[in-house]
CSV table of C-alpha atoms and ligand atoms in Angstrom, one decimal:
chain,number,residue,atom,x,y,z
A,323,MET,CA,18.7,54.2,-16.7
A,324,LYS,CA,17.9,57.9,-16.5
A,325,ALA,CA,17.9,60.6,-19.3
A,326,SER,CA,16.7,64.1,-19.4
A,327,ALA,CA,15.8,66.9,-21.9
A,328,PRO,CA,15.4,70.6,-21.5
A,329,GLY,CA,12.6,72.9,-22.7
A,330,LYS,CA,13.1,75.5,-25.4
A,331,VAL,CA,12.1,78.9,-26.6
A,332,ILE,CA,12.2,80.4,-30.1
A,333,LEU,CA,14.3,83.6,-30.0
A,334,PHE,CA,13.7,84.8,-33.5
A,335,GLY,CA,12.0,83.6,-36.7
A,336,GLU,CA,8.9,81.7,-35.7
A,337,HIS,CA,6.4,81.5,-38.6
A,338,ALA,CA,9.0,82.7,-41.1
A,339,VAL,CA,10.8,79.3,-40.5
A,340,VAL,CA,7.8,77.5,-42.0
A,341,TYR,CA,8.6,79.4,-45.2
A,342,ASN,CA,12.2,78.3,-45.3
A,343,ARG,CA,13.6,81.3,-43.5
A,344,PRO,CA,16.1,80.8,-40.6
A,345,ALA,CA,15.0,80.8,-37.0
A,346,LEU,CA,17.0,80.8,-33.7
A,347,ALA,CA,16.0,78.8,-30.7
A,348,VAL,CA,17.7,78.1,-27.4
A,349,PRO,CA,17.3,75.4,-24.8
A,350,VAL,CA,15.7,76.3,-21.4
A,351,ASN,CA,17.4,74.2,-18.8
A,352,GLN,CA,15.5,75.6,-15.8
A,353,VAL,CA,12.7,73.2,-16.9
A,354,GLN,CA,13.4,69.6,-17.7
A,355,VAL,CA,11.8,66.2,-18.5
A,356,GLU,CA,13.3,63.2,-16.7
A,357,VAL,CA,12.7,59.7,-17.8
A,358,GLU,CA,13.8,56.6,-15.9
A,359,VAL,CA,13.6,53.1,-17.5
A,360,SER,CA,14.1,50.1,-15.2
A,361,GLU,CA,13.5,46.4,-15.4
A,362,SER,CA,10.2,45.3,-13.9
A,363,SER,CA,8.9,42.2,-12.2
A,364,GLN,CA,5.5,42.7,-13.9
A,365,PRO,CA,5.0,41.5,-17.4
A,366,GLY,CA,5.0,44.0,-20.3
A,367,ILE,CA,5.8,47.7,-20.4
A,368,ARG,CA,4.4,49.9,-17.6
A,369,ILE,CA,4.3,53.7,-18.1
A,370,GLN,CA,3.8,56.3,-15.4
A,371,ALA,CA,3.6,60.0,-16.4
A,372,PRO,CA,1.9,61.9,-13.5
A,373,ILE,CA,2.2,65.3,-15.4
A,374,ILE,CA,-0.5,64.1,-17.8
A,375,GLY,CA,-2.2,61.7,-15.4
A,376,LEU,CA,-1.1,58.6,-17.2
A,377,THR,CA,-0.6,55.2,-15.7
A,378,SER,CA,-0.9,52.5,-18.2
A,379,ASP,CA,0.5,49.4,-19.9
A,380,LEU,CA,1.9,50.0,-23.4
A,381,ALA,CA,-0.5,47.4,-24.7
A,382,SER,CA,-3.6,49.2,-23.4
A,383,LEU,CA,-2.7,52.6,-25.0
A,384,PRO,CA,-4.3,53.6,-28.3
A,385,SER,CA,-2.0,52.9,-31.3
A,386,ASP,CA,-1.6,56.6,-32.0
A,387,HIS,CA,-0.8,57.7,-28.4
A,388,PRO,CA,2.3,60.0,-28.5
A,389,ILE,CA,4.2,58.2,-25.7
A,390,GLY,CA,3.2,54.8,-27.0
A,391,SER,CA,4.4,55.6,-30.5
A,392,VAL,CA,7.8,56.9,-29.2
A,393,ILE,CA,8.3,53.6,-27.3
A,394,LEU,CA,7.3,51.5,-30.3
A,395,LYS,CA,9.4,53.4,-32.7
A,396,THR,CA,12.5,53.3,-30.5
A,397,ILE,CA,12.1,49.5,-29.9
A,398,GLN,CA,11.7,49.0,-33.7
A,399,HIS,CA,14.8,51.2,-34.4
A,400,VAL,CA,17.1,49.4,-32.0
A,401,GLY,CA,15.7,46.0,-33.0
A,402,VAL,CA,15.9,44.3,-29.6
A,403,SER,CA,13.9,41.1,-29.0
A,404,PRO,CA,12.7,39.6,-26.9
A,405,LEU,CA,12.0,42.7,-24.8
A,406,PRO,CA,12.6,42.7,-21.1
A,407,ASN,CA,9.7,43.7,-18.8
A,408,LEU,CA,10.0,47.4,-18.3
A,409,SER,CA,8.9,50.2,-16.0
A,410,ILE,CA,9.0,53.7,-17.5
A,411,GLN,CA,8.7,56.8,-15.2
A,412,ILE,CA,8.3,60.2,-16.8
A,413,GLN,CA,8.6,63.4,-14.7
A,414,SER,CA,8.5,66.9,-16.1
A,415,THR,CA,8.7,70.5,-14.9
A,416,ILE,CA,8.0,71.8,-18.4
A,417,PRO,CA,4.5,73.4,-18.6
A,418,VAL,CA,2.4,71.4,-21.1
A,419,ALA,CA,1.1,73.0,-24.3
A,420,ALA,CA,2.8,76.3,-23.6
A,421,GLY,CA,5.2,76.6,-26.5
A,422,LEU,CA,8.1,75.3,-24.4
A,423,GLY,CA,8.5,72.1,-26.3
A,424,SER,CA,7.2,69.7,-23.6
A,425,GLY,CA,6.1,67.1,-26.1
A,426,ALA,CA,9.4,67.0,-28.0
A,427,ALA,CA,11.3,67.0,-24.7
A,428,VAL,CA,9.3,63.9,-23.4
A,429,SER,CA,10.1,62.2,-26.7
A,430,VAL,CA,13.8,63.0,-26.6
A,431,ALA,CA,14.3,61.9,-23.0
A,432,LEU,CA,12.3,58.8,-23.6
A,433,VAL,CA,14.2,57.7,-26.8
A,434,ARG,CA,17.5,58.4,-25.0
A,435,ALA,CA,16.7,56.5,-21.8
A,436,LEU,CA,15.1,53.6,-23.5
A,437,SER,CA,17.7,53.1,-26.2
A,438,SER,CA,20.5,53.3,-23.6
A,439,PHE,CA,18.7,50.8,-21.3
A,440,LEU,CA,18.4,48.4,-24.2
A,441,ASP,CA,22.2,48.7,-24.7
A,442,HIS,CA,21.8,50.6,-28.0
A,443,PRO,CA,22.4,54.3,-27.0
A,444,LEU,CA,21.5,56.3,-30.0
A,445,PRO,CA,23.5,59.3,-31.4
A,446,ASN,CA,21.8,62.7,-31.3
A,447,GLU,CA,21.3,62.5,-35.1
A,448,ASP,CA,19.2,59.3,-34.8
A,449,ILE,CA,17.3,60.7,-31.7
A,450,ASN,CA,16.5,63.9,-33.6
A,451,ASN,CA,15.2,62.0,-36.7
A,452,LEU,CA,13.1,59.7,-34.6
A,453,VAL,CA,11.5,62.5,-32.6
A,454,PHE,CA,10.8,64.5,-35.8
A,455,GLU,CA,8.9,61.5,-37.1
A,456,ILE,CA,6.8,61.6,-33.9
A,457,GLU,CA,6.3,65.3,-34.1
A,458,LYS,CA,5.0,65.0,-37.6
A,459,LEU,CA,2.4,62.4,-36.4
A,460,HIS,CA,1.0,64.7,-33.8
A,461,HIS,CA,1.6,68.3,-35.1
A,462,GLY,CA,0.9,68.2,-38.8
A,463,THR,CA,3.7,70.0,-40.5
A,464,PRO,CA,6.2,71.1,-37.8
A,465,SER,CA,9.3,72.8,-39.0
A,466,GLY,CA,11.5,70.5,-36.8
A,467,ILE,CA,13.0,73.3,-34.7
A,468,ASP,CA,11.7,71.9,-31.4
A,469,ASN,CA,13.2,68.4,-31.7
A,470,THR,CA,16.5,69.9,-32.9
A,471,VAL,CA,17.2,72.4,-30.2
A,472,ILE,CA,16.0,70.0,-27.5
A,473,THR,CA,18.0,67.0,-28.8
A,474,TYR,CA,21.3,68.9,-29.1
A,475,ASN,CA,20.6,71.1,-26.0
A,476,MET,CA,22.4,74.0,-27.7
A,477,PRO,CA,21.4,77.2,-29.5
A,478,VAL,CA,20.3,76.3,-33.0
A,479,TYR,CA,20.2,78.3,-36.2
A,480,TYR,CA,17.6,76.4,-38.1
A,481,ILE,CA,16.5,76.3,-41.7
A,482,LYS,CA,14.0,73.7,-42.7
A,483,GLY,CA,15.6,70.9,-44.7
A,484,GLN,CA,19.2,72.1,-44.3
A,485,PRO,CA,21.9,70.5,-42.1
A,486,ILE,CA,21.6,71.4,-38.5
A,487,GLU,CA,23.7,74.4,-37.3
A,488,THR,CA,24.3,74.7,-33.6
A,489,PHE,CA,26.3,77.6,-32.3
A,490,LYS,CA,27.8,79.0,-29.2
A,491,CYS,CA,27.1,82.1,-27.2
A,492,GLY,CA,30.1,84.5,-27.0
A,493,LYS,CA,28.6,85.8,-23.7
A,494,PRO,CA,25.7,84.5,-21.6
A,495,PHE,CA,22.5,86.5,-21.5
A,496,THR,CA,19.3,86.4,-19.4
A,497,LEU,CA,15.7,86.0,-20.6
A,498,VAL,CA,12.5,86.1,-18.7
A,499,VAL,CA,9.7,84.0,-20.2
A,500,GLY,CA,6.2,85.1,-19.4
A,501,ASP,CA,3.2,82.8,-20.0
A,502,THR,CA,-0.1,84.4,-20.9
A,503,GLY,CA,-1.8,81.2,-19.7
A,504,ILE,CA,-3.9,81.3,-22.9
A,505,PRO,CA,-3.7,78.0,-24.8
A,506,ALA,CA,-3.0,78.7,-28.4
A,507,PRO,CA,-2.8,75.8,-30.9
A,508,THR,CA,0.2,76.4,-33.1
A,509,LYS,CA,-1.6,74.6,-35.9
A,510,GLU,CA,-4.3,77.4,-36.0
A,511,SER,CA,-1.9,80.3,-36.2
A,512,VAL,CA,0.2,78.6,-38.8
A,513,GLY,CA,-2.9,77.9,-40.8
A,514,ASP,CA,-4.1,81.5,-40.6
A,515,VAL,CA,-0.7,82.8,-41.7
A,516,ARG,CA,-0.9,80.5,-44.7
A,517,ARG,CA,-4.3,81.8,-45.7
A,518,LEU,CA,-3.1,85.4,-45.4
A,519,TRP,CA,0.1,84.6,-47.3
A,520,LEU,CA,-1.9,83.1,-50.2
A,521,ARG,CA,-4.0,86.3,-50.4
A,522,GLU,CA,-1.1,88.8,-50.0
A,523,THR,CA,2.0,86.8,-51.0
A,524,ILE,CA,4.3,89.7,-51.9
A,525,ARG,CA,3.7,91.6,-48.6
A,526,PHE,CA,4.1,88.4,-46.5
A,527,GLU,CA,7.2,87.4,-48.4
A,528,GLU,CA,8.7,90.8,-47.6
A,529,ILE,CA,7.9,90.4,-43.9
A,530,PHE,CA,9.5,86.9,-43.9
A,531,ASN,CA,12.6,88.4,-45.5
A,532,GLU,CA,12.8,91.1,-42.8
A,533,ILE,CA,12.5,88.4,-40.1
A,534,ALA,CA,15.2,86.3,-41.9
A,535,GLN,CA,17.6,89.3,-41.8
A,536,ILE,CA,16.9,89.7,-38.0
A,537,SER,CA,17.7,86.0,-37.3
A,538,LEU,CA,20.9,86.3,-39.3
A,539,ILE,CA,22.1,89.4,-37.5
A,540,ALA,CA,21.0,88.1,-34.1
A,541,ARG,CA,23.0,85.0,-34.5
A,542,ARG,CA,26.1,87.1,-35.3
A,543,SER,CA,25.5,89.3,-32.2
A,544,ILE,CA,25.1,86.2,-30.0
A,545,GLU,CA,28.2,84.5,-31.3
A,546,SER,CA,30.3,87.6,-31.1
A,547,GLY,CA,29.4,88.3,-27.4
A,548,LYS,CA,27.1,91.3,-28.0
A,549,PRO,CA,23.7,90.0,-26.7
A,550,ASP,CA,22.6,93.5,-25.6
A,551,LEU,CA,22.0,94.2,-29.3
A,552,LEU,CA,19.2,91.6,-29.3
A,553,GLY,CA,16.8,93.9,-27.5
A,554,GLU,CA,16.1,96.1,-30.5
A,555,MET,CA,15.9,93.1,-32.8
A,556,MET,CA,13.3,91.5,-30.5
A,557,ASN,CA,11.2,94.6,-30.6
A,558,HIS,CA,11.4,94.7,-34.4
A,559,ASN,CA,10.6,91.0,-34.7
A,560,HIS,CA,7.6,91.5,-32.5
A,561,GLU,CA,6.2,94.2,-34.7
A,562,LEU,CA,6.6,92.0,-37.7
A,563,LEU,CA,4.8,89.2,-35.9
A,564,GLN,CA,2.0,91.7,-35.2
A,565,GLN,CA,1.8,92.3,-38.9
A,566,LEU,CA,1.5,88.6,-39.4
A,567,THR,CA,-1.5,88.8,-37.1
A,568,VAL,CA,-0.1,86.3,-34.6
A,569,SER,CA,0.2,88.6,-31.5
A,570,SER,CA,-2.7,89.3,-29.2
A,571,PRO,CA,-3.7,92.0,-26.7
A,572,GLU,CA,-2.4,89.8,-23.8
A,573,LEU,CA,0.9,89.2,-25.5
A,574,ASP,CA,1.3,92.9,-26.4
A,575,ASN,CA,0.4,93.8,-22.8
A,576,LEU,CA,3.2,91.5,-21.4
A,577,VAL,CA,5.7,92.7,-23.9
A,578,ASP,CA,5.0,96.4,-22.9
A,579,ALA,CA,5.0,95.6,-19.2
A,580,SER,CA,8.4,93.9,-19.4
A,581,LYS,CA,9.9,96.9,-21.3
A,582,GLN,CA,8.4,99.4,-18.8
A,583,ALA,CA,10.1,97.3,-16.0
A,584,GLY,CA,13.5,97.7,-17.7
A,585,ALA,CA,13.7,94.8,-20.3
A,586,LEU,CA,16.1,95.6,-23.2
A,587,GLY,CA,13.5,94.3,-25.6
A,588,ALA,CA,10.7,91.7,-25.8
A,589,LYS,CA,8.6,89.7,-28.2
A,590,LEU,CA,6.1,86.9,-28.4
A,591,SER,CA,7.8,83.5,-28.8
A,592,GLY,CA,6.4,80.5,-30.7
A,593,GLY,CA,3.1,80.2,-32.4
A,594,GLY,CA,1.5,83.3,-30.9
A,595,ARG,CA,-2.1,84.4,-30.1
A,596,GLY,CA,-1.4,83.1,-26.6
A,597,GLY,CA,1.4,81.1,-25.1
A,598,ASN,CA,4.6,82.8,-24.2
A,599,MET,CA,6.6,86.0,-24.6
A,600,ILE,CA,10.2,86.5,-23.9
A,601,ALA,CA,12.1,89.5,-22.6
A,602,LEU,CA,15.8,90.2,-22.7
A,603,VAL,CA,17.0,91.6,-19.4
A,604,LYS,CA,20.1,92.5,-17.5
A,605,GLN,CA,20.6,89.7,-14.9
A,606,ALA,CA,20.2,92.2,-12.0
A,607,SER,CA,16.7,93.2,-13.2
A,608,ALA,CA,15.4,89.7,-14.0
A,609,GLU,CA,13.4,89.3,-10.8
A,610,SER,CA,11.8,92.7,-11.0
A,611,VAL,CA,10.8,92.1,-14.7
A,612,ALA,CA,9.4,88.7,-13.7
A,613,GLU,CA,7.4,90.4,-11.0
A,614,ALA,CA,6.1,93.1,-13.3
A,615,LEU,CA,4.9,90.4,-15.7
A,616,ILE,CA,3.0,88.6,-13.0
A,617,SER,CA,1.4,92.0,-12.0
A,618,ALA,CA,0.5,92.5,-15.6
A,619,GLY,CA,-1.4,89.1,-15.7
A,620,ALA,CA,1.3,86.5,-16.6
A,621,LYS,CA,0.3,83.1,-15.2
A,622,ARG,CA,3.9,82.0,-14.8
A,623,THR,CA,7.4,83.2,-15.4
A,624,ILE,CA,10.8,81.5,-16.0
A,625,ILE,CA,14.1,83.2,-15.7
A,626,THR,CA,16.7,81.5,-17.8
A,627,GLU,CA,20.3,82.1,-18.6
A,628,VAL,CA,21.3,81.3,-22.2
A,629,LYS,CA,24.9,80.1,-22.4
M,1137,PMV,O1,4.5,77.4,-30.4
M,1137,PMV,P1,5.8,76.7,-30.7
M,1137,PMV,O2,6.9,77.0,-29.7
M,1137,PMV,O3,5.6,75.2,-30.9
M,1137,PMV,O4,6.4,77.2,-32.0
M,1137,PMV,C1,5.8,77.3,-33.2
M,1137,PMV,C2,6.8,77.9,-34.2
M,1137,PMV,C3,6.2,78.0,-35.6
M,1137,PMV,O5,7.3,78.6,-36.4
M,1137,PMV,C4,5.0,79.0,-35.6
M,1137,PMV,C5,5.8,76.7,-36.2
M,1137,PMV,C6,6.9,75.7,-36.5
M,1137,PMV,O6,6.6,74.5,-36.7
M,1137,PMV,O7,8.1,76.1,-36.5
């Protein structure tokens, strides 16, 4: 039994989403996790995940191991016993710890493949809830946007604690994702923003409100088939993220380089300080913007069509 899950990028609203403002995120299907579950002649559950150099039996993993906990929670949820001997293969082209949701994608594909193999294929709602539980174990207080967009593999308008709203694009558009290659733990930037928000609550609340407005208008532009309008909104959202102190010289440099190479707009995406930026481009200039990003120091680029 095979299942897959895409990567994701946040288009608008990172950080503000932690303070109950809306955020928009979209799947990135150019990168994928694939999980294959099969019956094995060896006793127990054997896991192979070459991307993180893991070959192990479930029983030998520490009890808080992310992959081990996904497997245990899924088995518990579907309530199958006795368990067959299993072999689980995990392959991924999603860069790890780069803000592209690799952890959530592994969890989603794993829950999907394993529950289907055990003859209890779970609906997206259950998969999303289970994976959110796992995300909470490993990332402190995640907003839940990663697991949602990756589970549903659709653009998501996300407000913490509210029913999930997926939406459709009126017209496809092209993004170039540029990776600074600088690891940036989201927990740290989220913690720093919280400390600043406590000191300057009124100013930060105003910034979050402006970002919320952008997410709202951006969603309408995407749904009504006017994605070109997103460029200006990305530039504005990036400035507001700079005010939240979560940009960095490297991110600003890639944002500027993409615009000089013809992008319609650009911003950092995700936790910030390092990780990724995204640029909105006309399809015809995607390659040249990607090249300009590499020349400006990006470690990797992904061109993705949002549909
Ligand atoms: O760095 P990423 O892609 O995991 O995104 C973090 C987004 C934040 O809004 C900063 C945090 C969150 O949990 O939503």
